[in-house]
Amino acid sequence: MHADIDIAAVPLFRELNAGAQAELSRRAAVRRLRAGQLLWRTGDEPRGLHVLVEGRVRVLQVLDGRPQVIHTEEPGGVLGDVPLFGGGVYPATAVAASRATCLVFDTDAIAAAIRHDPQLAFALLGRLAGRVRLLIRRLGAITGQSVATRVAAYLWRRAADAGDAGTPTFRLGCTQSELAEELGTVREVVVRALRDLRTAGIIESTRNGVITVRDMAALARRAQAAG
């Protein structure tokens, strides 16, 4: 493994004992990806567990002729755990949304590390359980909320993460097309929802994806609207 990546600094492995960390460090492969590069396609044979240490990766399926994001992983995220625990092929396509770096472990490497420290199995299953909760929430939002509400909720979360209680300014974090895939809709509907927020004076935006929220209370109300 490349010496510039410290296994003990990876959140998933930080609490493991020295034996498990040494096993993972010895067996890890490093995979570097450019933006837009595929990690795998739906139906591909498993290539190992991927732990993201840099960048962002989107996992998606094509539903009704358009891409639908299943989940997005950022540094510390895990990919490929479904075939690891359930067998079979990859159930969805994974693509780098930015330049990314992953540590890759085959099944034998994970099994060896678990023998040294069984807590790794619980950590991996905990990540998988957290993703199931996320998918349940996302399904509820898609079936029970309008796209305008979903767009407002996305912006409200980004604004809250910006940490400015006054007029938070932040980057959208993705293209409008990617946001549409994230929210289960098409770009044109997202564009319309953003335009409505601008017209209402709730947000301001620039062509390079920078958004300023002018009325957090109004944005929160729209994010909580039903239907």
PDB file of C-alpha atoms in Angstrom:
ATOM      1  CA  MET A   1       0.000   0.000   0.000  1.00  0.00           C
ATOM      2  CA  HIS A   2       1.127   3.570  -0.593  1.00  0.00           C
ATOM      3  CA  ALA A   3       2.968   4.927   2.430  1.00  0.00           C
ATOM      4  CA  ASP A   4       1.020   8.211   2.321  1.00  0.00           C
ATOM      5  CA  ILE A   5      -2.216   6.481   3.434  1.00  0.00           C
ATOM      6  CA  ASP A   6      -2.338   5.593   7.125  1.00  0.00           C
ATOM      7  CA  ILE A   7      -4.801   2.799   7.923  1.00  0.00           C
ATOM      8  CA  ALA A   8      -5.145   4.038  11.515  1.00  0.00           C
ATOM      9  CA  ALA A   9      -6.339   7.427  10.208  1.00  0.00           C
ATOM     10  CA  VAL A  10      -9.264   5.895   8.289  1.00  0.00           C
ATOM     11  CA  PRO A  11     -12.382   6.364  10.493  1.00  0.00           C
ATOM     12  CA  LEU A  12     -13.665   2.830   9.873  1.00  0.00           C
ATOM     13  CA  PHE A  13     -10.393   1.310  11.117  1.00  0.00           C
ATOM     14  CA  ARG A  14      -9.367   3.830  13.767  1.00  0.00           C
ATOM     15  CA  GLU A  15     -10.648   1.835  16.759  1.00  0.00           C
ATOM     16  CA  LEU A  16      -9.354  -1.567  15.619  1.00  0.00           C
ATOM     17  CA  ASN A  17      -6.501  -3.242  17.448  1.00  0.00           C
ATOM     18  CA  ALA A  18      -2.959  -3.135  16.088  1.00  0.00           C
ATOM     19  CA  GLY A  19      -3.148  -6.647  14.660  1.00  0.00           C
ATOM     20  CA  ALA A  20      -6.200  -5.904  12.533  1.00  0.00           C
ATOM     21  CA  GLN A  21      -4.744  -2.586  11.369  1.00  0.00           C
ATOM     22  CA  ALA A  22      -1.482  -4.272  10.388  1.00  0.00           C
ATOM     23  CA  GLU A  23      -3.366  -6.952   8.450  1.00  0.00           C
ATOM     24  CA  LEU A  24      -5.376  -4.352   6.552  1.00  0.00           C
ATOM     25  CA  SER A  25      -2.319  -2.204   5.840  1.00  0.00           C
ATOM     26  CA  ARG A  26      -0.415  -5.186   4.473  1.00  0.00           C
ATOM     27  CA  ARG A  27      -3.246  -6.339   2.203  1.00  0.00           C
ATOM     28  CA  ALA A  28      -4.710  -3.027   1.005  1.00  0.00           C
ATOM     29  CA  ALA A  29      -4.570  -1.960  -2.616  1.00  0.00           C
ATOM     30  CA  VAL A  30      -4.933   1.699  -3.567  1.00  0.00           C
ATOM     31  CA  ARG A  31      -7.218   2.675  -6.425  1.00  0.00           C
ATOM     32  CA  ARG A  32      -7.213   6.239  -7.735  1.00  0.00           C
ATOM     33  CA  LEU A  33     -10.054   7.480  -9.930  1.00  0.00           C
ATOM     34  CA  ARG A  34     -10.696  10.513 -12.080  1.00  0.00           C
ATOM     35  CA  ALA A  35     -14.044  12.310 -12.039  1.00  0.00           C
ATOM     36  CA  GLY A  36     -16.583  10.369 -14.081  1.00  0.00           C
ATOM     37  CA  GLN A  37     -14.666   7.093 -13.966  1.00  0.00           C
ATOM     38  CA  LEU A  38     -16.662   3.944 -13.247  1.00  0.00           C
ATOM     39  CA  LEU A  39     -15.749   1.755 -10.304  1.00  0.00           C
ATOM     40  CA  TRP A  40     -18.154  -0.885 -11.604  1.00  0.00           C
ATOM     41  CA  ARG A  41     -21.446  -1.384 -13.418  1.00  0.00           C
ATOM     42  CA  THR A  42     -24.595  -3.129 -12.257  1.00  0.00           C
ATOM     43  CA  GLY A  43     -24.057  -6.856 -12.694  1.00  0.00           C
ATOM     44  CA  ASP A  44     -20.255  -6.781 -12.582  1.00  0.00           C
ATOM     45  CA  GLU A  45     -18.428  -9.395 -10.556  1.00  0.00           C
ATOM     46  CA  PRO A  46     -17.223  -8.073  -7.150  1.00  0.00           C
ATOM     47  CA  ARG A  47     -13.787  -6.485  -7.079  1.00  0.00           C
ATOM     48  CA  GLY A  48     -13.468  -6.194  -3.322  1.00  0.00           C
ATOM     49  CA  LEU A  49     -14.555  -3.864  -0.551  1.00  0.00           C
ATOM     50  CA  HIS A  50     -13.782  -0.216  -1.347  1.00  0.00           C
ATOM     51  CA  VAL A  51     -13.198   2.277   1.470  1.00  0.00           C
ATOM     52  CA  LEU A  52     -13.201   5.867   0.255  1.00  0.00           C
ATOM     53  CA  VAL A  53     -10.411   8.044   1.637  1.00  0.00           C
ATOM     54  CA  GLU A  54     -10.693  10.974  -0.785  1.00  0.00           C
ATOM     55  CA  GLY A  55     -13.381  12.390  -3.059  1.00  0.00           C
ATOM     56  CA  ARG A  56     -17.004  11.448  -3.671  1.00  0.00           C
ATOM     57  CA  VAL A  57     -18.624   8.401  -5.290  1.00  0.00           C
ATOM     58  CA  ARG A  58     -22.254   8.074  -6.421  1.00  0.00           C
ATOM     59  CA  VAL A  59     -24.056   4.742  -6.555  1.00  0.00           C
ATOM     60  CA  LEU A  60     -27.016   4.663  -8.941  1.00  0.00           C
ATOM     61  CA  GLN A  61     -29.412   2.594 -11.007  1.00  0.00           C
ATOM     62  CA  VAL A  62     -31.337   3.417 -14.151  1.00  0.00           C
ATOM     63  CA  LEU A  63     -35.061   3.430 -13.321  1.00  0.00           C
ATOM     64  CA  ASP A  64     -37.725   4.275 -15.891  1.00  0.00           C
ATOM     65  CA  GLY A  65     -35.004   5.310 -18.308  1.00  0.00           C
ATOM     66  CA  ARG A  66     -33.227   7.810 -16.054  1.00  0.00           C
ATOM     67  CA  PRO A  67     -30.419   7.505 -13.482  1.00  0.00           C
ATOM     68  CA  GLN A  68     -31.529   7.408  -9.854  1.00  0.00           C
ATOM     69  CA  VAL A  69     -28.967   7.873  -7.079  1.00  0.00           C
ATOM     70  CA  ILE A  70     -29.155   5.144  -4.450  1.00  0.00           C
ATOM     71  CA  HIS A  71     -26.569   6.676  -2.144  1.00  0.00           C
ATOM     72  CA  THR A  72     -23.514   8.923  -2.255  1.00  0.00           C
ATOM     73  CA  GLU A  73     -20.320   8.175  -0.353  1.00  0.00           C
ATOM     74  CA  GLU A  74     -17.704  10.654   0.856  1.00  0.00           C
ATOM     75  CA  PRO A  75     -14.392  10.067   2.695  1.00  0.00           C
ATOM     76  CA  GLY A  76     -14.884   7.281   5.229  1.00  0.00           C
ATOM     77  CA  GLY A  77     -17.678   5.715   3.164  1.00  0.00           C
ATOM     78  CA  VAL A  78     -17.788   2.038   2.230  1.00  0.00           C
ATOM     79  CA  LEU A  79     -18.704   0.571  -1.153  1.00  0.00           C
ATOM     80  CA  GLY A  80     -19.147  -3.019  -2.278  1.00  0.00           C
ATOM     81  CA  ASP A  81     -20.325  -4.347   1.079  1.00  0.00           C
ATOM     82  CA  VAL A  82     -23.513  -5.911  -0.373  1.00  0.00           C
ATOM     83  CA  PRO A  83     -21.633  -8.607  -2.335  1.00  0.00           C
ATOM     84  CA  LEU A  84     -19.233  -8.995   0.596  1.00  0.00           C
ATOM     85  CA  PHE A  85     -22.031 -10.054   2.945  1.00  0.00           C
ATOM     86  CA  GLY A  86     -24.704 -11.241   0.513  1.00  0.00           C
ATOM     87  CA  GLY A  87     -22.711 -12.708  -2.356  1.00  0.00           C
ATOM     88  CA  GLY A  88     -23.580 -12.261  -6.012  1.00  0.00           C
ATOM     89  CA  VAL A  89     -22.801  -9.352  -8.316  1.00  0.00           C
ATOM     90  CA  TYR A  90     -22.909  -5.596  -7.752  1.00  0.00           C
ATOM     91  CA  PRO A  91     -26.577  -4.505  -7.577  1.00  0.00           C
ATOM     92  CA  ALA A  92     -25.895  -0.946  -8.770  1.00  0.00           C
ATOM     93  CA  THR A  93     -23.371   1.161 -10.687  1.00  0.00           C
ATOM     94  CA  ALA A  94     -20.694   3.174  -8.863  1.00  0.00           C
ATOM     95  CA  VAL A  95     -19.063   6.219 -10.471  1.00  0.00           C
ATOM     96  CA  ALA A  96     -16.591   8.767  -9.132  1.00  0.00           C
ATOM     97  CA  ALA A  97     -18.262  12.177  -8.859  1.00  0.00           C
ATOM     98  CA  SER A  98     -14.855  13.800  -8.335  1.00  0.00           C
ATOM     99  CA  ARG A  99     -11.256  12.714  -8.223  1.00  0.00           C
ATOM    100  CA  ALA A 100     -11.262   9.928  -5.653  1.00  0.00           C
ATOM    101  CA  THR A 101      -9.000   7.492  -3.848  1.00  0.00           C
ATOM    102  CA  CYS A 102     -10.145   4.144  -2.431  1.00  0.00           C
ATOM    103  CA  LEU A 103      -8.525   1.432  -0.394  1.00  0.00           C
ATOM    104  CA  VAL A 104      -9.550  -1.950  -1.816  1.00  0.00           C
ATOM    105  CA  PHE A 105      -9.647  -5.184   0.180  1.00  0.00           C
ATOM    106  CA  ASP A 106     -10.519  -8.651  -1.043  1.00  0.00           C
ATOM    107  CA  THR A 107     -12.659 -10.998   1.046  1.00  0.00           C
ATOM    108  CA  ASP A 108      -9.628 -12.789   2.474  1.00  0.00           C
ATOM    109  CA  ALA A 109      -8.195  -9.488   3.727  1.00  0.00           C
ATOM    110  CA  ILE A 110     -11.426  -8.572   5.507  1.00  0.00           C
ATOM    111  CA  ALA A 111     -11.731 -12.063   6.999  1.00  0.00           C
ATOM    112  CA  ALA A 112      -8.145 -11.939   8.277  1.00  0.00           C
ATOM    113  CA  ALA A 113      -8.703  -8.536   9.894  1.00  0.00           C
ATOM    114  CA  ILE A 114     -11.943  -9.741  11.524  1.00  0.00           C
ATOM    115  CA  ARG A 115     -10.066 -12.696  13.034  1.00  0.00           C
ATOM    116  CA  HIS A 116      -7.748 -10.189  14.694  1.00  0.00           C
ATOM    117  CA  ASP A 117     -10.596  -7.890  15.776  1.00  0.00           C
ATOM    118  CA  PRO A 118     -14.250  -8.985  15.439  1.00  0.00           C
ATOM    119  CA  GLN A 119     -15.354  -5.375  15.975  1.00  0.00           C
ATOM    120  CA  LEU A 120     -14.606  -4.793  12.290  1.00  0.00           C
ATOM    121  CA  ALA A 121     -17.566  -7.013  11.368  1.00  0.00           C
ATOM    122  CA  PHE A 122     -19.875  -4.959  13.598  1.00  0.00           C
ATOM    123  CA  ALA A 123     -18.493  -1.719  12.128  1.00  0.00           C
ATOM    124  CA  LEU A 124     -19.177  -2.886   8.572  1.00  0.00           C
ATOM    125  CA  LEU A 125     -22.656  -4.135   9.440  1.00  0.00           C
ATOM    126  CA  GLY A 126     -23.335  -0.846  11.222  1.00  0.00           C
ATOM    127  CA  ARG A 127     -22.477   1.037   8.035  1.00  0.00           C
ATOM    128  CA  LEU A 128     -24.791  -1.225   6.068  1.00  0.00           C
ATOM    129  CA  ALA A 129     -27.614  -0.723   8.566  1.00  0.00           C
ATOM    130  CA  GLY A 130     -27.151   3.041   8.404  1.00  0.00           C
ATOM    131  CA  ARG A 131     -27.493   2.929   4.642  1.00  0.00           C
ATOM    132  CA  VAL A 132     -30.728   0.950   4.940  1.00  0.00           C
ATOM    133  CA  ARG A 133     -32.118   3.694   7.205  1.00  0.00           C
ATOM    134  CA  LEU A 134     -31.042   6.308   4.666  1.00  0.00           C
ATOM    135  CA  LEU A 135     -32.760   4.456   1.833  1.00  0.00           C
ATOM    136  CA  ILE A 136     -35.970   4.150   3.857  1.00  0.00           C
ATOM    137  CA  ARG A 137     -35.956   7.924   4.510  1.00  0.00           C
ATOM    138  CA  ARG A 138     -35.205   8.629   0.860  1.00  0.00           C
ATOM    139  CA  LEU A 139     -38.025   6.368  -0.318  1.00  0.00           C
ATOM    140  CA  GLY A 140     -40.414   8.152   2.042  1.00  0.00           C
ATOM    141  CA  ALA A 141     -39.332  11.546   0.709  1.00  0.00           C
ATOM    142  CA  ILE A 142     -39.670  10.527  -2.931  1.00  0.00           C
ATOM    143  CA  THR A 143     -43.137   9.049  -2.456  1.00  0.00           C
ATOM    144  CA  GLY A 144     -44.477  11.603   0.035  1.00  0.00           C
ATOM    145  CA  GLN A 145     -42.914  14.958  -0.857  1.00  0.00           C
ATOM    146  CA  SER A 146     -42.990  17.195  -3.905  1.00  0.00           C
ATOM    147  CA  VAL A 147     -39.766  17.891  -5.783  1.00  0.00           C
ATOM    148  CA  ALA A 148     -39.937  21.524  -4.590  1.00  0.00           C
ATOM    149  CA  THR A 149     -39.926  20.284  -0.991  1.00  0.00           C
ATOM    150  CA  ARG A 150     -37.020  17.928  -1.675  1.00  0.00           C
ATOM    151  CA  VAL A 151     -34.988  20.715  -3.286  1.00  0.00           C
ATOM    152  CA  ALA A 152     -35.697  23.051  -0.351  1.00  0.00           C
ATOM    153  CA  ALA A 153     -34.720  20.321   2.125  1.00  0.00           C
ATOM    154  CA  TYR A 154     -31.451  19.676   0.281  1.00  0.00           C
ATOM    155  CA  LEU A 155     -30.588  23.388   0.314  1.00  0.00           C
ATOM    156  CA  TRP A 156     -31.559  23.708   3.979  1.00  0.00           C
ATOM    157  CA  ARG A 157     -29.193  20.869   4.918  1.00  0.00           C
ATOM    158  CA  ARG A 158     -26.367  22.432   2.912  1.00  0.00           C
ATOM    159  CA  ALA A 159     -27.047  25.810   4.520  1.00  0.00           C
ATOM    160  CA  ALA A 160     -27.088  24.288   8.009  1.00  0.00           C
ATOM    161  CA  ASP A 161     -23.754  22.573   7.315  1.00  0.00           C
ATOM    162  CA  ALA A 162     -22.292  25.927   6.237  1.00  0.00           C
ATOM    163  CA  GLY A 163     -22.458  27.005   9.874  1.00  0.00           C
ATOM    164  CA  ASP A 164     -23.572  30.597   9.289  1.00  0.00           C
ATOM    165  CA  ALA A 165     -26.811  31.401  11.113  1.00  0.00           C
ATOM    166  CA  GLY A 166     -27.242  34.675   9.222  1.00  0.00           C
ATOM    167  CA  THR A 167     -27.073  34.368   5.451  1.00  0.00           C
ATOM    168  CA  PRO A 168     -25.208  31.116   4.775  1.00  0.00           C
ATOM    169  CA  THR A 169     -23.382  30.838   1.473  1.00  0.00           C
ATOM    170  CA  PHE A 170     -22.295  27.501   0.035  1.00  0.00           C
ATOM    171  CA  ARG A 171     -21.732  25.627  -3.194  1.00  0.00           C
ATOM    172  CA  LEU A 172     -24.509  23.399  -4.475  1.00  0.00           C
ATOM    173  CA  GLY A 173     -22.082  20.482  -4.226  1.00  0.00           C
ATOM    174  CA  CYS A 174     -23.117  18.893  -7.511  1.00  0.00           C
ATOM    175  CA  THR A 175     -24.457  19.767 -10.928  1.00  0.00           C
ATOM    176  CA  GLN A 176     -28.176  20.380 -11.364  1.00  0.00           C
ATOM    177  CA  SER A 177     -28.402  17.085 -13.275  1.00  0.00           C
ATOM    178  CA  GLU A 178     -26.706  15.238 -10.407  1.00  0.00           C
ATOM    179  CA  LEU A 179     -29.053  16.895  -7.922  1.00  0.00           C
ATOM    180  CA  ALA A 180     -32.019  15.735 -10.005  1.00  0.00           C
ATOM    181  CA  GLU A 181     -30.690  12.172  -9.907  1.00  0.00           C
ATOM    182  CA  GLU A 182     -30.169  12.504  -6.153  1.00  0.00           C
ATOM    183  CA  LEU A 183     -33.767  13.642  -5.646  1.00  0.00           C
ATOM    184  CA  GLY A 184     -35.415  11.226  -8.046  1.00  0.00           C
ATOM    185  CA  THR A 185     -36.498  13.682 -10.728  1.00  0.00           C
ATOM    186  CA  VAL A 186     -35.227  15.417 -13.881  1.00  0.00           C
ATOM    187  CA  ARG A 187     -33.060  18.511 -14.276  1.00  0.00           C
ATOM    188  CA  GLU A 188     -35.861  20.689 -15.655  1.00  0.00           C
ATOM    189  CA  VAL A 189     -37.947  20.246 -12.512  1.00  0.00           C
ATOM    190  CA  VAL A 190     -34.971  21.079 -10.276  1.00  0.00           C
ATOM    191  CA  VAL A 191     -34.265  24.203 -12.330  1.00  0.00           C
ATOM    192  CA  ARG A 192     -37.873  25.297 -11.898  1.00  0.00           C
ATOM    193  CA  ALA A 193     -37.783  24.721  -8.131  1.00  0.00           C
ATOM    194  CA  LEU A 194     -34.569  26.748  -7.789  1.00  0.00           C
ATOM    195  CA  ARG A 195     -36.041  29.541  -9.902  1.00  0.00           C
ATOM    196  CA  ASP A 196     -39.131  29.656  -7.680  1.00  0.00           C
ATOM    197  CA  LEU A 197     -36.933  29.999  -4.580  1.00  0.00           C
ATOM    198  CA  ARG A 198     -35.013  32.841  -6.213  1.00  0.00           C
ATOM    199  CA  THR A 199     -38.212  34.594  -7.301  1.00  0.00           C
ATOM    200  CA  ALA A 200     -39.531  34.367  -3.738  1.00  0.00           C
ATOM    201  CA  GLY A 201     -36.345  36.033  -2.460  1.00  0.00           C
ATOM    202  CA  ILE A 202     -35.432  32.994  -0.362  1.00  0.00           C
ATOM    203  CA  ILE A 203     -32.131  32.296  -2.136  1.00  0.00           C
ATOM    204  CA  GLU A 204     -29.689  33.948  -4.496  1.00  0.00           C
ATOM    205  CA  SER A 205     -27.491  31.909  -6.805  1.00  0.00           C
ATOM    206  CA  THR A 206     -24.687  32.406  -9.296  1.00  0.00           C
ATOM    207  CA  ARG A 207     -23.742  30.529 -12.437  1.00  0.00           C
ATOM    208  CA  ASN A 208     -20.850  28.758 -10.702  1.00  0.00           C
ATOM    209  CA  GLY A 209     -23.152  27.007  -8.250  1.00  0.00           C
ATOM    210  CA  VAL A 210     -22.745  29.344  -5.260  1.00  0.00           C
ATOM    211  CA  ILE A 211     -25.981  29.811  -3.318  1.00  0.00           C
ATOM    212  CA  THR A 212     -26.768  32.335  -0.585  1.00  0.00           C
ATOM    213  CA  VAL A 213     -29.826  31.777   1.594  1.00  0.00           C
ATOM    214  CA  ARG A 214     -31.554  35.090   2.318  1.00  0.00           C
ATOM    215  CA  ASP A 215     -34.403  33.686   4.416  1.00  0.00           C
ATOM    216  CA  MET A 216     -33.593  30.532   6.390  1.00  0.00           C
ATOM    217  CA  ALA A 217     -36.996  30.486   8.101  1.00  0.00           C
ATOM    218  CA  ALA A 218     -38.830  30.519   4.783  1.00  0.00           C
ATOM    219  CA  LEU A 219     -36.511  27.845   3.388  1.00  0.00           C
ATOM    220  CA  ALA A 220     -37.171  25.675   6.454  1.00  0.00           C
ATOM    221  CA  ARG A 221     -40.927  26.029   5.976  1.00  0.00           C
ATOM    222  CA  ARG A 222     -40.656  24.932   2.373  1.00  0.00           C
ATOM    223  CA  ALA A 223     -38.378  22.033   3.353  1.00  0.00           C
ATOM    224  CA  GLN A 224     -41.001  20.782   5.802  1.00  0.00           C
ATOM    225  CA  ALA A 225     -43.997  21.175   3.461  1.00  0.00           C
ATOM    226  CA  ALA A 226     -45.945  18.021   2.611  1.00  0.00           C
ATOM    227  CA  GLY A 227     -47.193  16.932  -0.801  1.00  0.00           C
TER     228      GLY A 227
END
